[in-house]
Amino acid sequence: MNRKTLVLPAVVGLLAPVLAACGATDGGSDGSAAIVVGTTDQFVATEDNPAPLDPAIGYEAGVWNVLRQTVQTLTHIPRGGGAPVPEAARSCIFTDRQNESYRCRLRSGLTFADGSPVTAEDVKYSINRVIGIKSDNGPVGLLANIDTIETRGDDEVVFHLKTPDATFPYKLATPAAGIVPRSEYPADSPREGFQVDGSGPYTMKPEIVDHQVSKIVFTKNPKYKGDLRVVNDKVELDLFPDAAAMGKALDDQKIDMMTRTMSPEQAQQMLEKPKSGIKLTEMPGLAISYLGFDTTDPAVKDKAVRQAVAQVIDRGQIAGQVYGTTAEPLYSLIPSSITGHTNSFYNTYGEPSARKAAAILRDAGIDTPVKFTLHYTTDHYGPATGAEFKTLAKQLNATGLFDVTTQGTPWAKYRPAQRRGDYAVYGLGWFPDFPDPDNYTAPFLDKNNFLNSPYTSKVAQDTLIPQSRREADRAAASKTFQKLQDIVATDVPVLPIWQGKQYVASRDDLTGVEWAVNSSADLQLWELGRNAG
């Protein structure tokens, strides 16, 4: 999802393509036609969430992938990764050594797609409305450290922060800080429906069926001024109910590329048996999967129960048998490819052991079997989620220490229920807002956290998180992040399971595929083009 001097290392080799097939294709259309991209993301307007695509409300990877095409931000992460660079801004810089005051100057002649000017007051308005609306499900936590926003003329905006935060330029690169027109977005309430307006590289037009998006047409914005190079005129984002339907559309040449979320079986099949005219591109992935615990629920309130779960689960079996080549075991909230990672859970628990788990429960005076339900969402993270949770339940029940059942729920109902505290144990995934270790710790441990978790670590909130944000050199914060990871391994408010790889399948006349999805799973449609040959 960071300061004057930060330069993060490029993420593990960066987007090295693995081509599963190559050569001429008889598919696709001429270069003037829209490029069609498939996804299994679903955008539904409900009573709980009537404004799923409002930047103040939407805080999911799929939603952000729509917003990034249409709503401009002051900074953005460059194609090769690393420190944020100006986007709607022509320059941004910390103006003090403490990383508490950040100034941006807007590009000259910047306008919204309707031709109205973008000013510093629009930037201030857009960010203040996210903070003011303060949606329970929204991204307000990313902006919570802003104290005041000052404008100087039409083109200069200064952010004064409550505490030092070297990651702030990264947060300004997220759709949470997207610049929206005041005429379309009310100051104190969400914009209902599915229309998105901004000054980004595309305009958008959604097609709606039964309060649900079926397609979004992105058209190149002729008034766009920014740092991105748009190499196509139009892209259609087609929404599919599942990976199988999306894969069939690719085979039938109805789409040019399929992204979120291919199934592990699809990726494995394409690796082993390449199809003519289709290529498979492997990209580094920073997404993680984890269990969350309601630490006030009687079933898992005692830390010993959560520790026993951590002692039993076999991550290698889940990654290998359920996800194959698309996932690997994860022993920390921070993935292995991010600076500051340490295998805290493995260091604490070692190999899976029912004997050690039994001792943990016995020493804490916990009666066995411990009974609870593993909750998961049926339609948000891909078709393998159900198999993953059945495997988890089987592992726990096989010890005789647990009596676990599983329950799947559609995302539209699942996420509100999770935030209400309806689930003792639940599964979620995390796609980073920006590639920094702070974004794998603060969203789970800080005040007003993403999970709405009742768990509190005062040392994490009051000392370690603020301390880590003072370091402009992120490698220098590694010891602080190690302490945070060790706290998670000891208290187990969340339990990391695996980190994923990303695969994108496309027609082989499509160009720019290796750049169209970055390591944070951000969709960058402006990179896509066609090979005229």
PDB file of C-alpha atoms in Angstrom, residues 18 98 213 257 286 386 390 437 518:
ATOM      1  CA  VAL A  18       7.143 -17.562 -17.176  1.00  0.00           C
ATOM      2  CA  GLN A  98      11.253  14.276  11.951  1.00  0.00           C
ATOM      3  CA  VAL A 213     -21.646  -4.814 -11.669  1.00  0.00           C
ATOM      4  CA  MET A 257      -6.454 -11.858 -20.023  1.00  0.00           C
ATOM      5  CA  LEU A 286       2.905 -10.261  -1.519  1.00  0.00           C
ATOM      6  CA  GLY A 386     -13.060 -24.186   0.954  1.00  0.00           C
ATOM      7  CA  LYS A 390     -11.488 -28.359   5.372  1.00  0.00           C
ATOM      8  CA  PRO A 437       6.588  -4.134   6.726  1.00  0.00           C
ATOM      9  CA  ASN A 518       2.415  -5.500  -9.601  1.00  0.00           C
TER      10      ASN A 518
END
